[in-house]
CSV table of N, CA, C and O in Angstrom, one decimal:
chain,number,residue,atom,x,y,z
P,29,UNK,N,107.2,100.0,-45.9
P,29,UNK,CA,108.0,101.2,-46.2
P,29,UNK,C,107.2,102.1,-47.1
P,29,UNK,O,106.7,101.8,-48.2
P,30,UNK,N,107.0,103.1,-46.7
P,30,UNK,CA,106.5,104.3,-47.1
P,30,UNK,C,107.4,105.3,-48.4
P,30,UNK,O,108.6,105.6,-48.5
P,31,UNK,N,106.3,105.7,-49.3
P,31,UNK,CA,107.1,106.8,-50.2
P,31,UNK,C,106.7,108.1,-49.8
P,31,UNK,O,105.7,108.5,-49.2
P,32,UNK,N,108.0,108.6,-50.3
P,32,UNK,CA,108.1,110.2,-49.4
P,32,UNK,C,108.6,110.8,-50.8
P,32,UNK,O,109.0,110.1,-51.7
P,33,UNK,N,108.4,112.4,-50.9
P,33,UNK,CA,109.1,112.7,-51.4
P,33,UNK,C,110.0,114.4,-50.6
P,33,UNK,O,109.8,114.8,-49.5
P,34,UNK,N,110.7,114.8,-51.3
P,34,UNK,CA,111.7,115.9,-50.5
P,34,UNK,C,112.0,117.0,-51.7
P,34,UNK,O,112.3,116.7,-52.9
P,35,UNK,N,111.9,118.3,-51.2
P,35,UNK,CA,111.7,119.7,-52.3
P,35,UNK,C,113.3,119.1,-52.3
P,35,UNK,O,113.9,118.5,-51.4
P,36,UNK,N,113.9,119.4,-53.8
P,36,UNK,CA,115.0,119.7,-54.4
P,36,UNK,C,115.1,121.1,-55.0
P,36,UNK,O,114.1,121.7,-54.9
P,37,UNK,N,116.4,121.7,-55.7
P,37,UNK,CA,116.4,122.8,-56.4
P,37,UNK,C,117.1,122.1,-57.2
P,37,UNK,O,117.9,121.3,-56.9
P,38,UNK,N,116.5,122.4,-59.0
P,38,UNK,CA,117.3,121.9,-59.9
P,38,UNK,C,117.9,123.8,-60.5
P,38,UNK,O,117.1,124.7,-60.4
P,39,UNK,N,119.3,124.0,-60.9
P,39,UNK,CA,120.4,124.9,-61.2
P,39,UNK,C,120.6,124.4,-62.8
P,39,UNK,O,120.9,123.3,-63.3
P,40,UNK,N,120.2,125.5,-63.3
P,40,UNK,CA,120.2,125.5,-64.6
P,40,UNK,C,122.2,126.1,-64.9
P,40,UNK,O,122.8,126.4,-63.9
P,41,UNK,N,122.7,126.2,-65.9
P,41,UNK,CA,123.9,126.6,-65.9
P,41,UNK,C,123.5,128.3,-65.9
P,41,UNK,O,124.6,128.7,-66.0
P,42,UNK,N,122.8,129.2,-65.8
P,42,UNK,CA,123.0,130.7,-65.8
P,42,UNK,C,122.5,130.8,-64.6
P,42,UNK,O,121.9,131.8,-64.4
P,43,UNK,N,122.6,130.0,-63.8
P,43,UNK,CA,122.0,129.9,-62.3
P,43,UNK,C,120.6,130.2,-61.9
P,43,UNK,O,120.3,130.7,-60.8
P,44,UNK,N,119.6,130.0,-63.0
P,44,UNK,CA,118.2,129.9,-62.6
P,44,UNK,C,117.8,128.1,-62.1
P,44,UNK,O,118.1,127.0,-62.4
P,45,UNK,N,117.0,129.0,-61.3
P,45,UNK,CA,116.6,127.8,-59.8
P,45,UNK,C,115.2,127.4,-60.1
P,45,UNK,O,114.4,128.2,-60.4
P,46,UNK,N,114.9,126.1,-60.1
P,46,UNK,CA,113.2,125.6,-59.8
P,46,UNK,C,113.3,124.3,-58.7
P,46,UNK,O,114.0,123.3,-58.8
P,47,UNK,N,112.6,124.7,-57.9
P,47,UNK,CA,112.4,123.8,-57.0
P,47,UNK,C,111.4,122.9,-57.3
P,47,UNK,O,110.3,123.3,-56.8
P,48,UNK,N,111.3,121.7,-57.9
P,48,UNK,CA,110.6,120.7,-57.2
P,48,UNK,C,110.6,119.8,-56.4
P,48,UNK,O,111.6,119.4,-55.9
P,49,UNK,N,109.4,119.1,-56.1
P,49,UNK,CA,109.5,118.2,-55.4
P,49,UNK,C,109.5,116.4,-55.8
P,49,UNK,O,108.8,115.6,-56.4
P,50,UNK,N,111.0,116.2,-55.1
P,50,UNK,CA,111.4,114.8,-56.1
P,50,UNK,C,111.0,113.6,-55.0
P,50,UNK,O,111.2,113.8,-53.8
P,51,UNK,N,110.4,112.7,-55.4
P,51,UNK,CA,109.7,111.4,-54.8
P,51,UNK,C,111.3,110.4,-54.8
P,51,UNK,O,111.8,109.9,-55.8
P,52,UNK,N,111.8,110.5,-53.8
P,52,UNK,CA,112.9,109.3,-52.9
P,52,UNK,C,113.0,108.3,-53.7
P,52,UNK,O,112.3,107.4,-53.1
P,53,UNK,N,113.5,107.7,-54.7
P,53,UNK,CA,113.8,106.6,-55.5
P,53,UNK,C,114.8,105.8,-55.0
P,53,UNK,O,115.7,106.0,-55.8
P,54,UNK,N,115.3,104.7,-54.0
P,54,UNK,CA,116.8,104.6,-54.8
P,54,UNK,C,116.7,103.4,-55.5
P,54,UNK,O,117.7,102.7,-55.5
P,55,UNK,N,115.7,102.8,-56.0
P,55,UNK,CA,115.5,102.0,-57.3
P,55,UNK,C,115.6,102.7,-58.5
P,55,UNK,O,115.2,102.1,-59.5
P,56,UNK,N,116.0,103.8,-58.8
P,56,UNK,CA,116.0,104.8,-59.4
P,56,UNK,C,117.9,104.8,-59.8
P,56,UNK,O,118.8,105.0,-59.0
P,57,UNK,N,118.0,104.7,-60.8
P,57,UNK,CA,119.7,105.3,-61.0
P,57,UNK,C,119.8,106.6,-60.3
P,57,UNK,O,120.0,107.0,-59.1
P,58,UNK,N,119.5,107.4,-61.9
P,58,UNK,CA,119.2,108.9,-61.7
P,58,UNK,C,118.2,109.3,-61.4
P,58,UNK,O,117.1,108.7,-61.2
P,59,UNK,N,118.3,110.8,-61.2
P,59,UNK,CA,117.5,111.8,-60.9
P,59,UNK,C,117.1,111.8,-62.2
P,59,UNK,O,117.8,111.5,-63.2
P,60,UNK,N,115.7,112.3,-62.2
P,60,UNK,CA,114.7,112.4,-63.3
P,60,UNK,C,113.5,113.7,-63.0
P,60,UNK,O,112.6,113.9,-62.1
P,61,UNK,N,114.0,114.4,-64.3
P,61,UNK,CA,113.1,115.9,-64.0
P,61,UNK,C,112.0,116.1,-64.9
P,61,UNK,O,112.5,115.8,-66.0
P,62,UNK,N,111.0,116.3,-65.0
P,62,UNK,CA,110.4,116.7,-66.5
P,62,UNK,C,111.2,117.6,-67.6
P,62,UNK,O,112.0,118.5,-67.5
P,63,UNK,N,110.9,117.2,-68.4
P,63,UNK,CA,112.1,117.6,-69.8
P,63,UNK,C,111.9,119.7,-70.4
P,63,UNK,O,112.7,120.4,-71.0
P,64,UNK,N,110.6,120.0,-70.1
P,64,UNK,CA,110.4,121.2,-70.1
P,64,UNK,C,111.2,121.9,-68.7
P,64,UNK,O,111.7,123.1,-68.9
P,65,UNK,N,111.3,121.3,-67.3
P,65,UNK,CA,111.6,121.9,-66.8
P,65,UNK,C,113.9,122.4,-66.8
P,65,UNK,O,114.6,123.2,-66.3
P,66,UNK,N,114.0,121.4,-67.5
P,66,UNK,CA,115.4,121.3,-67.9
P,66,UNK,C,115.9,122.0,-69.0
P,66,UNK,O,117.1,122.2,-69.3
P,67,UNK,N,114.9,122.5,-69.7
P,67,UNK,CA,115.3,122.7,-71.3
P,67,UNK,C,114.8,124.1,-70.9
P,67,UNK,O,115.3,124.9,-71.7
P,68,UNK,N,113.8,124.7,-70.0
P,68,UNK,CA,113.9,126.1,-69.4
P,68,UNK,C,114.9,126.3,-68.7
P,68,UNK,O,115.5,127.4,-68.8
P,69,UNK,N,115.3,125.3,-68.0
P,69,UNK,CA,116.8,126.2,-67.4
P,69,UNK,C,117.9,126.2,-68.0
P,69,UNK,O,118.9,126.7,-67.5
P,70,UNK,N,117.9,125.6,-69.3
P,70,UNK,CA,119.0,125.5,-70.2
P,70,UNK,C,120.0,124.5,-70.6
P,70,UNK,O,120.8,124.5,-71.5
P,71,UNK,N,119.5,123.3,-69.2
P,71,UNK,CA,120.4,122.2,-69.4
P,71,UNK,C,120.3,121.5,-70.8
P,71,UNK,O,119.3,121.2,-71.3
P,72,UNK,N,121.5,121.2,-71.3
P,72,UNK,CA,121.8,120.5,-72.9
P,72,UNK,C,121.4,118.9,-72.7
P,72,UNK,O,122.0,118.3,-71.9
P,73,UNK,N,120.3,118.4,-73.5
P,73,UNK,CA,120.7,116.9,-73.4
P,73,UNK,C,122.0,116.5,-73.7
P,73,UNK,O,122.5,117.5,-74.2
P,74,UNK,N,123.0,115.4,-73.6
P,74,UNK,CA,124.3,115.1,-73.9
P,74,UNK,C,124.0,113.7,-74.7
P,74,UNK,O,124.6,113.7,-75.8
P,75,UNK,N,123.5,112.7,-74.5
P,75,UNK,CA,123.0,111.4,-75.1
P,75,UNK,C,121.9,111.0,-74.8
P,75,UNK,O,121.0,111.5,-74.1
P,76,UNK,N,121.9,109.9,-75.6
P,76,UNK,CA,120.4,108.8,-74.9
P,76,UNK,C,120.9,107.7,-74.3
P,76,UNK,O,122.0,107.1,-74.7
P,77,UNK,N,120.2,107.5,-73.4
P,77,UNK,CA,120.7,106.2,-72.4
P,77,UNK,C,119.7,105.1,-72.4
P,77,UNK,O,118.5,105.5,-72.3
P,78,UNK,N,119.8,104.4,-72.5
P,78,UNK,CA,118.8,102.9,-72.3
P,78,UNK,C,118.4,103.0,-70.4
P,78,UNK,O,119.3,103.1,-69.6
P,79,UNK,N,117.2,102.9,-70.0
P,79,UNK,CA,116.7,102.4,-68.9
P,79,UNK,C,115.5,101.8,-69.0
P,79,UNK,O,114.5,101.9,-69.7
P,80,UNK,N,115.8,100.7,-67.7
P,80,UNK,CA,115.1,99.7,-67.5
P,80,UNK,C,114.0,100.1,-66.8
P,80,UNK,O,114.3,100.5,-65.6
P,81,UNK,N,112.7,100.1,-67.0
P,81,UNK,CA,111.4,100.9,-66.4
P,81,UNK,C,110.9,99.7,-65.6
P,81,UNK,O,111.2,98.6,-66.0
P,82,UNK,N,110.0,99.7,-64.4
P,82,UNK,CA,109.6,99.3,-63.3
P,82,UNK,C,108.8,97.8,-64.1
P,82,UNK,O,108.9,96.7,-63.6
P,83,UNK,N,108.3,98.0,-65.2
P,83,UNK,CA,107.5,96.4,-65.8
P,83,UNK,C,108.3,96.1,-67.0
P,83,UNK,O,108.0,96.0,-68.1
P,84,UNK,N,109.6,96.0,-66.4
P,84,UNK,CA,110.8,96.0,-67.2
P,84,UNK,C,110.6,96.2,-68.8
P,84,UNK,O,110.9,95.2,-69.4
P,85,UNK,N,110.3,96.8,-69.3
P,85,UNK,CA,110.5,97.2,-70.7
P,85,UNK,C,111.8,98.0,-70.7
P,85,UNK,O,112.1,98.4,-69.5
P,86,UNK,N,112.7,98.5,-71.5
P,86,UNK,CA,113.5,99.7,-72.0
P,86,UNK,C,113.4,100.6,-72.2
P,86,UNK,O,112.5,100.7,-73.0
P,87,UNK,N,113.7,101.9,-71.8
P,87,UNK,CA,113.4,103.0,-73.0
P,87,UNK,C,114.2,103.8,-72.9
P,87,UNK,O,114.7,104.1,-71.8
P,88,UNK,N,114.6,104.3,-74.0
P,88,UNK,CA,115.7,105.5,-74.0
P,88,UNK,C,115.5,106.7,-73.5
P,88,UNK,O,114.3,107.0,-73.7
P,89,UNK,N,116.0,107.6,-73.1
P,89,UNK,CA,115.7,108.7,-72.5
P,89,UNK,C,117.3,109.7,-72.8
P,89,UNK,O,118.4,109.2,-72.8
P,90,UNK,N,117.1,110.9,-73.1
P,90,UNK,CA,117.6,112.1,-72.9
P,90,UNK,C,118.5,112.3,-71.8
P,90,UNK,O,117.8,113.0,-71.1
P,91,UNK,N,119.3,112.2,-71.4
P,91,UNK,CA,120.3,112.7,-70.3
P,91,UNK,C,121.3,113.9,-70.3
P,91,UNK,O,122.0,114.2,-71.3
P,92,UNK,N,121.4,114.7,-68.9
P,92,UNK,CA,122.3,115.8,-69.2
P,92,UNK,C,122.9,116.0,-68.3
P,92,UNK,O,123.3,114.9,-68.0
P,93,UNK,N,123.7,117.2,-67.2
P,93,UNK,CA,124.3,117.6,-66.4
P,93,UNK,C,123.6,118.7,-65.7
P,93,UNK,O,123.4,119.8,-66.3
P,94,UNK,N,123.1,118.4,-64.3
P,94,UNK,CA,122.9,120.2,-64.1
P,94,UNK,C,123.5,119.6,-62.5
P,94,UNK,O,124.0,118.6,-62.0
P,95,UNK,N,123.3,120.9,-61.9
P,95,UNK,CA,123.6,121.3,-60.5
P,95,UNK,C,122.3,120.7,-59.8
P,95,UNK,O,121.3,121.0,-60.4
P,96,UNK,N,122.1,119.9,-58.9
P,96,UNK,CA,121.2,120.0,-57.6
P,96,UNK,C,121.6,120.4,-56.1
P,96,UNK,O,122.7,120.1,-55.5
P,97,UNK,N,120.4,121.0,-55.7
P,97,UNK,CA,120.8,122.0,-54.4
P,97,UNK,C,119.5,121.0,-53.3
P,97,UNK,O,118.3,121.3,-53.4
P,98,UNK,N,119.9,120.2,-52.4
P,98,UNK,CA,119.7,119.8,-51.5
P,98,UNK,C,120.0,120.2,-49.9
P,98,UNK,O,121.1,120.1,-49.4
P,99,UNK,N,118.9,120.8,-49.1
P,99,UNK,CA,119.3,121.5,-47.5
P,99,UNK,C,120.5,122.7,-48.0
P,99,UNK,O,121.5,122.9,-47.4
P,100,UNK,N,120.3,123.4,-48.9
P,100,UNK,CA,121.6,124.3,-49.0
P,100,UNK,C,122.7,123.5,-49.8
P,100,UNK,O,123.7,124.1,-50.2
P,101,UNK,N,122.6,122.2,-49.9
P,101,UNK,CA,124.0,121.7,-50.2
P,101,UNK,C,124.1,121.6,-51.9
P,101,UNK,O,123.0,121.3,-52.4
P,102,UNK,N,125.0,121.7,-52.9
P,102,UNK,CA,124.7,121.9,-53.6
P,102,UNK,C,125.9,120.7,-54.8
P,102,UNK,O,127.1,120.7,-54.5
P,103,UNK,N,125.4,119.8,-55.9
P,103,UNK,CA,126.5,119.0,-56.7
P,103,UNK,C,125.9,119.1,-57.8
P,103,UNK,O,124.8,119.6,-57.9
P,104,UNK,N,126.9,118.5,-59.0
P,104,UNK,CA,126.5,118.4,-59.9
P,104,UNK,C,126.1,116.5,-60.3
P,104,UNK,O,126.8,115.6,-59.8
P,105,UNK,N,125.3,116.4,-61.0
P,105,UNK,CA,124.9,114.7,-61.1
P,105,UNK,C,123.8,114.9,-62.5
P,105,UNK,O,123.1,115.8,-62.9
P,106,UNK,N,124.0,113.8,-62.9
P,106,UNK,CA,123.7,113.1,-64.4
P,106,UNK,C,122.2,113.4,-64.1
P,106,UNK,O,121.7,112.8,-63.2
P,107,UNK,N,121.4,114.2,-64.9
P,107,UNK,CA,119.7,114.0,-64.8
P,107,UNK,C,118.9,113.5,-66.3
P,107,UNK,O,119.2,113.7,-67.4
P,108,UNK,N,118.2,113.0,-65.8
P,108,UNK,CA,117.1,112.3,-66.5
P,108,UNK,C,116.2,113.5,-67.5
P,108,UNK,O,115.4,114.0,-66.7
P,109,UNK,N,116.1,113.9,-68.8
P,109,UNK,CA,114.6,114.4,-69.1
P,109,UNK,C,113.8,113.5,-69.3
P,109,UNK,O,113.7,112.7,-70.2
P,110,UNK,N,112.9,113.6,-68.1
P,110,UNK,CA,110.9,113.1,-68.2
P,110,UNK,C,110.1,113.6,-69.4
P,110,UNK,O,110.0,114.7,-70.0
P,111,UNK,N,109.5,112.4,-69.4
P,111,UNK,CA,107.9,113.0,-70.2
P,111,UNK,C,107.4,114.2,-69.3
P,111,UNK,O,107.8,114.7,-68.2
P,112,UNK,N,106.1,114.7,-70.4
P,112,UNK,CA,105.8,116.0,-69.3
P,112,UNK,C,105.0,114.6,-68.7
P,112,UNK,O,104.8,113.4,-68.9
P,113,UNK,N,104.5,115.7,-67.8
P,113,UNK,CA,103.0,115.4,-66.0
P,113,UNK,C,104.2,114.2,-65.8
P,113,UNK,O,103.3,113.3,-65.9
P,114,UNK,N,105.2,113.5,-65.6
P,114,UNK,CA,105.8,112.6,-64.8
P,114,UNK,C,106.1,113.5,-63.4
P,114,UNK,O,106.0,114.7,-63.4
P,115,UNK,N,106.5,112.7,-62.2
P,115,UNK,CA,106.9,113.9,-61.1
P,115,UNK,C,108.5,113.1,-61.2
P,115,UNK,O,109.0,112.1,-61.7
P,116,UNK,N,108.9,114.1,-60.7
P,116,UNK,CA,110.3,113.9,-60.6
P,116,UNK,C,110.9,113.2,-59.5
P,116,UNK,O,110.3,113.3,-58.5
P,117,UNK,N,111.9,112.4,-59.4
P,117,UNK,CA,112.7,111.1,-58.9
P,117,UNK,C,113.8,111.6,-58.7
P,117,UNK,O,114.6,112.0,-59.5
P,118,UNK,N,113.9,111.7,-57.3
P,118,UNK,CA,115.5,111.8,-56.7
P,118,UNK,C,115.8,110.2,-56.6
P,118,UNK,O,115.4,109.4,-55.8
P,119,UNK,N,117.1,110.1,-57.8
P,119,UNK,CA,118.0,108.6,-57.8
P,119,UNK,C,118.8,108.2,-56.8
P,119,UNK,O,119.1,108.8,-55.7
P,120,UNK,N,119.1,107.3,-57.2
P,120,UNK,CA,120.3,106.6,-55.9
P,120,UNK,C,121.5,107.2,-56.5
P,120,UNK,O,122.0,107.6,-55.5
P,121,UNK,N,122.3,107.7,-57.7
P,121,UNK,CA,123.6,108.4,-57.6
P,121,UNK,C,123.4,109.7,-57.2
P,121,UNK,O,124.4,110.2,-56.6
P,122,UNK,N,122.3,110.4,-57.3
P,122,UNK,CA,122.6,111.8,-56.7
P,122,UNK,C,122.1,111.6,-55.2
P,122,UNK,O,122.2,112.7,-54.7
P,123,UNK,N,121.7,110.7,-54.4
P,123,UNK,CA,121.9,110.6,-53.2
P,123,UNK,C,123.2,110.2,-52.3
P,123,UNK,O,123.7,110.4,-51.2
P,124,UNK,N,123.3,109.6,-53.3
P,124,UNK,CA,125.2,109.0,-52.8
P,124,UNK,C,126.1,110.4,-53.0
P,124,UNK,O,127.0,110.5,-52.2
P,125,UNK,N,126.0,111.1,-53.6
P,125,UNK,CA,126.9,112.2,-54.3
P,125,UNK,C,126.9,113.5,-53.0
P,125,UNK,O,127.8,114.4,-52.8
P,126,UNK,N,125.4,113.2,-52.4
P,126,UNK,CA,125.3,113.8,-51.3
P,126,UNK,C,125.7,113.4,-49.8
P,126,UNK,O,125.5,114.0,-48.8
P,127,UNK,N,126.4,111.9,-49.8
P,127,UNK,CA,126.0,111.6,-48.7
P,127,UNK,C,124.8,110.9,-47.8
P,127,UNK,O,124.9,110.3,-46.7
P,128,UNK,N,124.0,111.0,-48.5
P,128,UNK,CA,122.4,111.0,-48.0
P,128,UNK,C,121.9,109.0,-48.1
P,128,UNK,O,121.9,108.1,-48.9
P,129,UNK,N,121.6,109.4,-46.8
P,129,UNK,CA,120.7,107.5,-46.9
P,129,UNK,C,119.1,107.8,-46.8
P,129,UNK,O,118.7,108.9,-46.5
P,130,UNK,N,118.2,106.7,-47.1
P,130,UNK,CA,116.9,107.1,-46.6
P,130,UNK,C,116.5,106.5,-45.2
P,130,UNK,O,117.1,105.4,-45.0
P,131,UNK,N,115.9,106.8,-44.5
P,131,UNK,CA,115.3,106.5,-43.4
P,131,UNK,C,113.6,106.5,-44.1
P,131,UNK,O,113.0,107.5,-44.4
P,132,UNK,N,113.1,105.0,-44.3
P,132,UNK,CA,112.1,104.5,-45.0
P,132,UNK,C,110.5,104.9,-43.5
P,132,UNK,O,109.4,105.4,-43.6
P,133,UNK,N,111.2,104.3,-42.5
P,133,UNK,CA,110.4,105.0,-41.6
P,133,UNK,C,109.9,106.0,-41.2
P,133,UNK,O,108.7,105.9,-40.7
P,134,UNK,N,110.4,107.0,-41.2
P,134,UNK,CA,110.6,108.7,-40.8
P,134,UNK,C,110.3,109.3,-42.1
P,134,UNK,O,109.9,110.5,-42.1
P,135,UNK,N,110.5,108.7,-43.4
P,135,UNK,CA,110.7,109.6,-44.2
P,135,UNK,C,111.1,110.7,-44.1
P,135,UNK,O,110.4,111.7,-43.9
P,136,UNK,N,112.8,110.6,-44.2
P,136,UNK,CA,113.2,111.1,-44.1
P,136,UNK,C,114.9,110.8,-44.9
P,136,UNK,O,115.4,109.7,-45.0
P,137,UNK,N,115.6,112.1,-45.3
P,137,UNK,CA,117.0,111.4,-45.6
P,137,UNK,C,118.1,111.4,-44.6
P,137,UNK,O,118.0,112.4,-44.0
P,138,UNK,N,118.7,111.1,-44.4
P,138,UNK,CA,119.9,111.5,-43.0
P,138,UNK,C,121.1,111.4,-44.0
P,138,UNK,O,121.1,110.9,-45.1
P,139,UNK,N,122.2,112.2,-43.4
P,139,UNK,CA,123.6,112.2,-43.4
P,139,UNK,C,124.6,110.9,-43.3
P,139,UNK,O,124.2,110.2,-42.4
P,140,UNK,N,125.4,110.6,-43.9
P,140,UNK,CA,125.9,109.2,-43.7
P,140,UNK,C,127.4,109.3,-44.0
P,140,UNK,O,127.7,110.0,-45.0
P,141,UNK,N,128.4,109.0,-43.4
P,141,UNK,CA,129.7,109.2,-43.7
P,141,UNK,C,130.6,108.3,-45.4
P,141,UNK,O,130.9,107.1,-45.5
P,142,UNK,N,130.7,109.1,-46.0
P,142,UNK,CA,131.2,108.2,-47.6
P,142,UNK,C,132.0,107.3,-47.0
P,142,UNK,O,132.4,107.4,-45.9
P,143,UNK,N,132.3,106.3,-47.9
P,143,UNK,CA,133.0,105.2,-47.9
P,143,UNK,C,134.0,105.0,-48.3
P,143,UNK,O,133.8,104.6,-49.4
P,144,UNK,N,135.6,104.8,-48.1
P,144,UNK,CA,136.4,105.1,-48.5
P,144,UNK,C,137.4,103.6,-48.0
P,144,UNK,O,138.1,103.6,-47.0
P,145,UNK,N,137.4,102.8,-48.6
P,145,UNK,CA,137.9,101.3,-48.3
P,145,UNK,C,138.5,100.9,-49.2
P,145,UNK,O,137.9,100.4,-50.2
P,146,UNK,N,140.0,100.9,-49.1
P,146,UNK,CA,140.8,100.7,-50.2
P,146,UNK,C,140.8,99.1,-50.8
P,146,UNK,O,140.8,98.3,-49.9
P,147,UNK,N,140.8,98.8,-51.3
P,147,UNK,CA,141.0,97.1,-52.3
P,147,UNK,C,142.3,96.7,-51.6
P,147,UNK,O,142.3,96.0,-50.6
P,148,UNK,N,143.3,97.2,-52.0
P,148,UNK,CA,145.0,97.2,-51.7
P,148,UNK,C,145.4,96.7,-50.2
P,148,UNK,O,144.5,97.3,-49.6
P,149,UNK,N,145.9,96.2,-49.4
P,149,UNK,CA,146.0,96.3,-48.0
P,149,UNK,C,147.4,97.4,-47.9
P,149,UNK,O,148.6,97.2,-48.1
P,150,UNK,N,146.7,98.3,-47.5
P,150,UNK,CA,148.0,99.7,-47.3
P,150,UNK,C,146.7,100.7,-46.5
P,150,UNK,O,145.5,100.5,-46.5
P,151,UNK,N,147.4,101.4,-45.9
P,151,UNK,CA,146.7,102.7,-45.1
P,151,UNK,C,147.0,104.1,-45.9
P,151,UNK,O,148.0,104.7,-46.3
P,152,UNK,N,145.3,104.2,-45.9
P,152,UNK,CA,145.5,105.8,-46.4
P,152,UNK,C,146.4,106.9,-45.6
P,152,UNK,O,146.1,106.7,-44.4
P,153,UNK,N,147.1,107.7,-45.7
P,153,UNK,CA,147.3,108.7,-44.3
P,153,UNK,C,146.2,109.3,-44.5
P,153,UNK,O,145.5,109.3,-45.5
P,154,UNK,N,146.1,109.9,-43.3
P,154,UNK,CA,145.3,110.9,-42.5
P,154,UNK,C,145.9,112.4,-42.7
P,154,UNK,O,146.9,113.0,-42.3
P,155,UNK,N,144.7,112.9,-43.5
P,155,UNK,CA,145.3,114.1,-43.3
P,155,UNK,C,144.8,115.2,-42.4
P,155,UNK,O,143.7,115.0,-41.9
P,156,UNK,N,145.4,116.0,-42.0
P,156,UNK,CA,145.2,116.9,-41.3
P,156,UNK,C,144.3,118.0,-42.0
P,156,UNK,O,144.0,119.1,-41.3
């Protein structure tokens, strides 16, 4: 399996746009931006979060809220501030948030229908 990555738009709250390009994680929670480019668009850190890094050590990190804009499509999802020179990581929640699976062969992401499977044995209605 091959690493890919895919142009994102990170949406600051006064609606300035930077596009980078985020490398396909879904060993990845979150999305992870470099921290200058978040703190130019205005996004507020909100806490520090504990994560677990690839040669498992811990480290806390900065986390905030912004908008990401994928094919036109556009959510809001929890981002990571990076060290600077890190490249940025599209996570497994903001690919779920989209929809989106990876296709490790193609590199590529495809469309995927959410999941919606009650615990309870009852039927949702169908709405119209």
């Amino acid at each position: 399996m091959g690493i890919f990555s895919v142009p994102i738009q990170i949406v600051g709250p006064t609606g300035r746009t930077v596009e980078v390009e985020a490398i396909v994680d879904t060993g990845a929670t979150r999305t992870l931006v470099p921290r200058t480019i978040l703190v130019g668009l205005g996004v507020e850190p909100l806490e520090q979060i504990s994560f677990q890094l690839a040669d498992d050590r811990i480290q806390e990190y900065y986390v905030g809220e912004a908008r990401v804009r994928i094919d036109g499509r556009e959510r809001t999802t929890v981002v990571i501030f990076g060290p600077e020179g890190i490249e940025s990581l599209l996570g497994a929640t903001t690919l779920e948030l989209f929809n989106l699976a990876v296709d490790p062969v193609r590199q590529r992401l495809l469309p995927v229908p959410g999941l919606l499977k009650p615990i309870l044995d009852f039927r949702l209605p169908i709405l119209d």
